Structures are given as C-alpha cells and as structure tokens.
Tab-separated table of C-alpha atoms in Angstrom:
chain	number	residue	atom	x	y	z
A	246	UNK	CA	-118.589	-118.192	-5.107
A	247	UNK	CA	-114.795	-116.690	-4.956
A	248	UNK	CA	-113.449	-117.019	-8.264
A	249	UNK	CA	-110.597	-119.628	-8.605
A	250	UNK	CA	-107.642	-118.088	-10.340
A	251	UNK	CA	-104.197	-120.140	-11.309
A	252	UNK	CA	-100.904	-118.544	-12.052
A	253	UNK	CA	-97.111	-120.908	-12.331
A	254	UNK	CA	-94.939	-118.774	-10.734
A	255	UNK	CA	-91.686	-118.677	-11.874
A	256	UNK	CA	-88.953	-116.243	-9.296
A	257	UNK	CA	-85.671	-117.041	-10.274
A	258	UNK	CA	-83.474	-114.877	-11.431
A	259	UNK	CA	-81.698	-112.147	-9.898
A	260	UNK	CA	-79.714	-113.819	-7.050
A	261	UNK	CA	-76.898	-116.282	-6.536
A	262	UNK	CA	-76.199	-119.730	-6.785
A	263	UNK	CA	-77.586	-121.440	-3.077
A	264	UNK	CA	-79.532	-118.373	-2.395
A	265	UNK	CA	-82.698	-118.581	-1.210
A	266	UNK	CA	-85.661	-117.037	-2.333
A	267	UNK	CA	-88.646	-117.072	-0.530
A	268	UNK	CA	-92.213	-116.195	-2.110
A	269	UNK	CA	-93.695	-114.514	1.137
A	270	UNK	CA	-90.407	-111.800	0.485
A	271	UNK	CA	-90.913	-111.332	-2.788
A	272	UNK	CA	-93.811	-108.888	-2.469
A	273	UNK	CA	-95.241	-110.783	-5.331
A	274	UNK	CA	-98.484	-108.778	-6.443
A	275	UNK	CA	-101.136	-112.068	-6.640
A	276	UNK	CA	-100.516	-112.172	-2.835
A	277	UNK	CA	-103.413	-110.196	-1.155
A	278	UNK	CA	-103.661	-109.165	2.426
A	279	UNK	CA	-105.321	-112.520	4.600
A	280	UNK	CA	-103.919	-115.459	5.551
A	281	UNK	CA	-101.874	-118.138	3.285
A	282	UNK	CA	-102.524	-122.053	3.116
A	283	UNK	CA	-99.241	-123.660	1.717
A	284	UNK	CA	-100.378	-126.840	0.461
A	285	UNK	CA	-97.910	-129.395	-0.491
A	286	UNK	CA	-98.169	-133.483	-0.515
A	287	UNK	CA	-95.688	-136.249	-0.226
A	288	UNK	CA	-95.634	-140.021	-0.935
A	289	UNK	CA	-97.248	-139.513	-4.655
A	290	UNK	CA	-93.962	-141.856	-6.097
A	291	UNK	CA	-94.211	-144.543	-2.895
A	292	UNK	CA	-95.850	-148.153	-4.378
A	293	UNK	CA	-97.158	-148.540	-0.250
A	294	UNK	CA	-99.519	-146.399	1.904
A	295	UNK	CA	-101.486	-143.377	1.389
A	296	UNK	CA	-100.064	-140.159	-0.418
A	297	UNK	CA	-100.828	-137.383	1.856
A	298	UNK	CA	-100.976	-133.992	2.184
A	299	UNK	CA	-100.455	-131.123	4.529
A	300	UNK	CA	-101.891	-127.213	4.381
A	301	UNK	CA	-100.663	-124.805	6.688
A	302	UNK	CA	-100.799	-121.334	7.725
A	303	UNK	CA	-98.242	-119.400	9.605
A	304	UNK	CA	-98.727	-115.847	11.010
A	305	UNK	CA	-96.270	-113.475	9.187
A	306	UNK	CA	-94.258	-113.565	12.627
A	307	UNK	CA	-93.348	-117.161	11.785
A	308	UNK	CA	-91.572	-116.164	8.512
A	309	UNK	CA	-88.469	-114.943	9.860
A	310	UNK	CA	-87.993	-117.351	12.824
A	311	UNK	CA	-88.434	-119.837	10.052
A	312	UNK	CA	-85.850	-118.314	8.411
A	313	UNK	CA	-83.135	-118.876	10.893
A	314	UNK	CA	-84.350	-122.140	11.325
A	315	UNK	CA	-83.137	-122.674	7.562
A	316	UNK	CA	-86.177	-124.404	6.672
A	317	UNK	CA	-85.917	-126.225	3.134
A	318	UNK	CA	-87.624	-128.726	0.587
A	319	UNK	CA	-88.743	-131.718	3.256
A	320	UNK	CA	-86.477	-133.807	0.825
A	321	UNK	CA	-83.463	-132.353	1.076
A	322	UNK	CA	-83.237	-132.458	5.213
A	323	UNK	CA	-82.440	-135.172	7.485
A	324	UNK	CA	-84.680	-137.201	9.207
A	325	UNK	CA	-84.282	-136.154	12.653
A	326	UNK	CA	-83.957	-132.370	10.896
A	327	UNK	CA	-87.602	-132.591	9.381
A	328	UNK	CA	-89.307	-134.018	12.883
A	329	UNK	CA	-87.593	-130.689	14.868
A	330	UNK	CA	-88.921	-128.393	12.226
A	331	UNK	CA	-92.285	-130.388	11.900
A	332	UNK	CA	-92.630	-129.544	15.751
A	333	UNK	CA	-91.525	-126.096	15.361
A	334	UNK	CA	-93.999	-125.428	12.047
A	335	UNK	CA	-97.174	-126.536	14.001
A	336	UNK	CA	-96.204	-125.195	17.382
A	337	UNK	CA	-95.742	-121.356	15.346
A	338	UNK	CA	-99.135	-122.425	12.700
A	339	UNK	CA	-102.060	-120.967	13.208
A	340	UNK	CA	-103.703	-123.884	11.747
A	341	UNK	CA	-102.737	-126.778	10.414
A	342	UNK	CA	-104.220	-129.964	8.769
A	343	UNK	CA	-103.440	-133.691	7.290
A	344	UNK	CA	-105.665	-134.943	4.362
A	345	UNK	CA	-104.494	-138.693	2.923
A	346	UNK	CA	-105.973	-140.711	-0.013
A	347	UNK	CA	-105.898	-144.549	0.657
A	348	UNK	CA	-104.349	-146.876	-1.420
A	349	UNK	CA	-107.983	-147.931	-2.349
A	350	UNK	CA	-108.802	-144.478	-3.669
A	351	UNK	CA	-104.935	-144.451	-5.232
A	352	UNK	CA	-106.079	-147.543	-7.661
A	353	UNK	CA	-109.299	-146.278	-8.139
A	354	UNK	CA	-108.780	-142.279	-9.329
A	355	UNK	CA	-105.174	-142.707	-10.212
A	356	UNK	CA	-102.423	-141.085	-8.770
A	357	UNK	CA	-102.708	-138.075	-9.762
A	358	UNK	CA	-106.159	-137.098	-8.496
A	359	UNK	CA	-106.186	-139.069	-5.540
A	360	UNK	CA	-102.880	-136.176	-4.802
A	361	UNK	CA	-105.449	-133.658	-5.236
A	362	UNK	CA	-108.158	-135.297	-3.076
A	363	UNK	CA	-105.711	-135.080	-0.328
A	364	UNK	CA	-104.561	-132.070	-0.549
A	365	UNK	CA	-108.313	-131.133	-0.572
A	366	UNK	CA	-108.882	-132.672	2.344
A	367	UNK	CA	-105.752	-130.808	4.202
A	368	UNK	CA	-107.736	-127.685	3.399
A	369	UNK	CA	-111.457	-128.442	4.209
A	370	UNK	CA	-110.172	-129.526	7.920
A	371	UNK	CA	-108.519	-126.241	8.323
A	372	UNK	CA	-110.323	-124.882	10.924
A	373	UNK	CA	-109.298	-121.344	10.582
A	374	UNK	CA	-110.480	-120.482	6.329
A	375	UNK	CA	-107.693	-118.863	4.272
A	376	UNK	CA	-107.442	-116.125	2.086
A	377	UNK	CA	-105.404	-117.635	-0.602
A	378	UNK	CA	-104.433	-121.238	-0.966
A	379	UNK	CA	-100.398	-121.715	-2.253
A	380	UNK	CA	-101.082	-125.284	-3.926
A	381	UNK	CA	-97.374	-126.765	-5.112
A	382	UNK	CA	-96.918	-127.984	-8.623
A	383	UNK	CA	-99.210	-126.631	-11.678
A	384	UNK	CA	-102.664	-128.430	-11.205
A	385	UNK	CA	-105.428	-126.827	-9.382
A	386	UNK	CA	-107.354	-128.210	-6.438
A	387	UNK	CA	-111.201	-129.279	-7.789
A	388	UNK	CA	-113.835	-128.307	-5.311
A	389	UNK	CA	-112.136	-125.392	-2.868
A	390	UNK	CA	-114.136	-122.246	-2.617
A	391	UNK	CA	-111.117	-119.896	-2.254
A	392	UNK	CA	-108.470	-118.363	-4.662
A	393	UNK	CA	-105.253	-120.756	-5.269
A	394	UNK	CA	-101.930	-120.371	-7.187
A	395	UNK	CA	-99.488	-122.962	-8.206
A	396	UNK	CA	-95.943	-123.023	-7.603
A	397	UNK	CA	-94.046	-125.253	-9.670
A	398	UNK	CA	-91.226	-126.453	-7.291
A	399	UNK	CA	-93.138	-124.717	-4.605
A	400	UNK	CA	-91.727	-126.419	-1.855
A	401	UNK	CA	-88.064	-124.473	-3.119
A	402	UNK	CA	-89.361	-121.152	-3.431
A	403	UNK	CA	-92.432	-120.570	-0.597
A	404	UNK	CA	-92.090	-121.308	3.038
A	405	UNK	CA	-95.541	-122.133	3.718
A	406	UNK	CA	-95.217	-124.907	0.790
A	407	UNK	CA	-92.106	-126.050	2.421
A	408	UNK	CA	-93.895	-125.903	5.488
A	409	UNK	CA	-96.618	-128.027	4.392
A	410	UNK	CA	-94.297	-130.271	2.964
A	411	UNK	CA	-92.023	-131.305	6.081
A	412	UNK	CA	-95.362	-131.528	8.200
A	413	UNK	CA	-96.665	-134.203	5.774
A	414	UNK	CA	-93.382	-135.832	4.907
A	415	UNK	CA	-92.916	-136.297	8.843
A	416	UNK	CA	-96.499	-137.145	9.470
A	417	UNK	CA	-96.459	-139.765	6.301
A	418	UNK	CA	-93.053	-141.563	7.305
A	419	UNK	CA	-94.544	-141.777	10.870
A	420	UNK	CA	-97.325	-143.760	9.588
A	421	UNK	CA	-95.444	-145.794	7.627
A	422	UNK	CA	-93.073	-146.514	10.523
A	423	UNK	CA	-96.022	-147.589	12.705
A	424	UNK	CA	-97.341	-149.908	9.698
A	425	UNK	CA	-94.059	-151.342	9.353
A	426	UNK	CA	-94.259	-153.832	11.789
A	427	UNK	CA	-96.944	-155.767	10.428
A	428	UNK	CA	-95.107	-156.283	6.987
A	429	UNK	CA	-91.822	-156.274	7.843
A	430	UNK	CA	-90.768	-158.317	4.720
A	431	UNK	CA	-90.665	-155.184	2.728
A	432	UNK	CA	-87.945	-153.015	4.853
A	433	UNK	CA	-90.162	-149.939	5.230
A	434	UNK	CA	-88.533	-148.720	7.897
A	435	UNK	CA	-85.679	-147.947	5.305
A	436	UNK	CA	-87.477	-147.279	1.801
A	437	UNK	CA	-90.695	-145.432	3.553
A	438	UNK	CA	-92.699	-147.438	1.158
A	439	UNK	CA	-90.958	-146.406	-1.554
A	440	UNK	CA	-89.308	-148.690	-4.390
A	441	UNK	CA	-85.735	-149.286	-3.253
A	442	UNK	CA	-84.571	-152.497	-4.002
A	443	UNK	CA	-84.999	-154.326	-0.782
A	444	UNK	CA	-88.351	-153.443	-1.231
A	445	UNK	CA	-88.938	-154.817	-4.921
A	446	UNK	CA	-87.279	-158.098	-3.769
A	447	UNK	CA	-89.521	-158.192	-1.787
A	448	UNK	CA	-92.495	-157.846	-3.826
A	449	UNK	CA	-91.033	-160.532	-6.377
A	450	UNK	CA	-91.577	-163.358	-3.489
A	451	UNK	CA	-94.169	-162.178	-1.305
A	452	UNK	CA	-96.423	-160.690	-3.751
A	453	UNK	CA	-98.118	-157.159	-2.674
A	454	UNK	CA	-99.699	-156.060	0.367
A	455	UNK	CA	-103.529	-155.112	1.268
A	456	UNK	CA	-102.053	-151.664	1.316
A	457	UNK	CA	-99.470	-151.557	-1.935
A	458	UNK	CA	-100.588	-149.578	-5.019
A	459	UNK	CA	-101.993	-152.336	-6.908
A	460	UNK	CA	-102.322	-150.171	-9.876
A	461	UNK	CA	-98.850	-149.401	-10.212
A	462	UNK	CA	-96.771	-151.406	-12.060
A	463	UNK	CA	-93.996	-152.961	-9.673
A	464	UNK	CA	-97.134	-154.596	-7.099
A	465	UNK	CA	-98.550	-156.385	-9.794
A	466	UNK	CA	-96.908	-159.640	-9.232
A	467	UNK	CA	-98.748	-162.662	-9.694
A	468	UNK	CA	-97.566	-165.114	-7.346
C-alpha cells in the first residue's frame, strides 16, 4: 500500500496584491512526476441537497490555456462564467469525476465526513488512477490508496483544485436547479439551497423538505 502523506501548504509571499499564484508553477518539491487529482467540494454550508465533490486531472498542456482563461475560486465567478469554464475544464481533463453524499448520509456522519465521502467517491470513479491527489482544506481523505496533500484555500492557490471546484459548483447548482421545481416554496433557484432569507422563511411555515439537512439547525422546525 502507497503510503499516505499530508502536508498544509502555505505559498504566499513574494508577489503582489491580486497576483496569482498557482501551485502547478511553483515547482513545489512534494509534487512528483504523474498525474494530479485536484479534489475540491462545494455545498458543505447549503441546509438542502447533497454536498458534492469533483476530482480532476488536466494534462500539463491545460495549465496555461487555463491560465488565459483566468480561471479562479468557483465562488468568486459568475454564474454563466463558471458553466463556460466547467465546459472548457472537462473538454481539456483527462479525467474527470462527481462523487455526492445525500442528505441521508449528511444527518447520519455529519457534515464533515459525509465532505470526505464525496470527495472519495470523485476519486474512486476516476477512471484514469493518479499519481498524487491535491485534496483542498487540511483533512485527509480516509480510504484512498494514493499519496494526497492538503491545500488550505486550495481552490486560491492550485488550478486543478479550482478546477475541481467550478466542475462541482456547476454540476451541484445544476442539480439543485432541476430539484427546484418540485419545492418551489423555498426559492432555490436563487439561494442554491443555501440559507438566504427567502429560504429560512420558508422553512418557518412549511417546515423542511425530504431532502433538507435535518441535522442542521435552521430545518429543525417543528410545525
């Protein structure tokens, strides 16, 4: 079995404000020759719907188109931004994968591990096996037979992370969108399934969904 190994990587420091820094430049030293899963999930704060996860690989080819793309952090780009570069990522990936946990599994594990059981997933249906998984944030992934590292605020400082990230963000919300129709008391076309205000109204006189988080705190109204 391939030793697991963690590292937080921390790049930072040498360049100005709103430049970017990109991991796959850096010629950081934990990064062997073999292909790179970024691995990166979305949806983890939402009170509706699965949280799920995305890994990806790009050739080293994709890095620079990518680039000029001006790929960022899923959050910080427009909708109709992240679907272009969601099309772009997979059309350039040499693999790619979606891995969800259900709201079932969400009140059952807790949050927090039912992020890792997705992002699990992501990898185990990668057809094509990396070399190194890039797993964002600081907890390791239980259960995968290859190295990982985590990047805290990966999806800011490694474009396969950020990759990962917009593929899942734009796979999530499309799910959402599709499921949005059947309870369309709680505006998730707007909030995504996330806690805006609309949506916490909502909860106050309709009670929760089959599929809200009935562990967290907000979908525990007793009608």
């Amino acid at each position: 079995m391939v030793q697991k190994k963690q590292a937080v990587v921390s790049l930072g420091s040498k360049t100005s404000p709103g430049e970017s820094i990109w991991l796959e430049l850096s010629g950081y030293s934990d990064i062997q020759q073999g292909l790179i899963a970024g691995v990166d999930e979305v949806g983890r704060g939402a009170l509706f719907g699965p949280v799920v996860a995305a890994a990806v690989i790009l050739p080293e080819s994709a890095i620079p188109v990518l680039m000029a793309a001006k790929i960022k952090d899923s959050k910080k780009l427009s909708s109709s931004r992240r679907i272009q570069l969601a099309q772009q990522i997979c059309a350039l990936a040499i693999d790619w994968k979606i891995g969800f946990a259900s709201t079932a599994e969400i009140d059952s594990i807790n949050i927090l591990q039912a992020t890792l059981l997705a992002m699990k997933r992501s990898v185990l249906k990668l057809k094509v096996q990396p070399a190194l998984c890039l797993i964002d944030g600081n907890q390791l992934v239980k259960g995968l037979l290859m190295p990982q590292q985590t990047i805290v605020k990966g999806d800011e400082r490694s474009l396969t992370i950020a990759s990962a990230s917009i593929v899942a963000k734009v796979w999530r919300d499309d799910l959402v969108m599709r499921l949005a129709s059947k309870y369309p008391m709680y505006d998730l076309e707007q909030n995504k399934g996330y806690g805006s205000q609309r949506h916490l109204t909502a909860l106050q006189h309709y009670g929760a969904s089959p599929l809200h988080r009935r562990s967290f705190r907000p979908c525990q109204i007793q009608l």
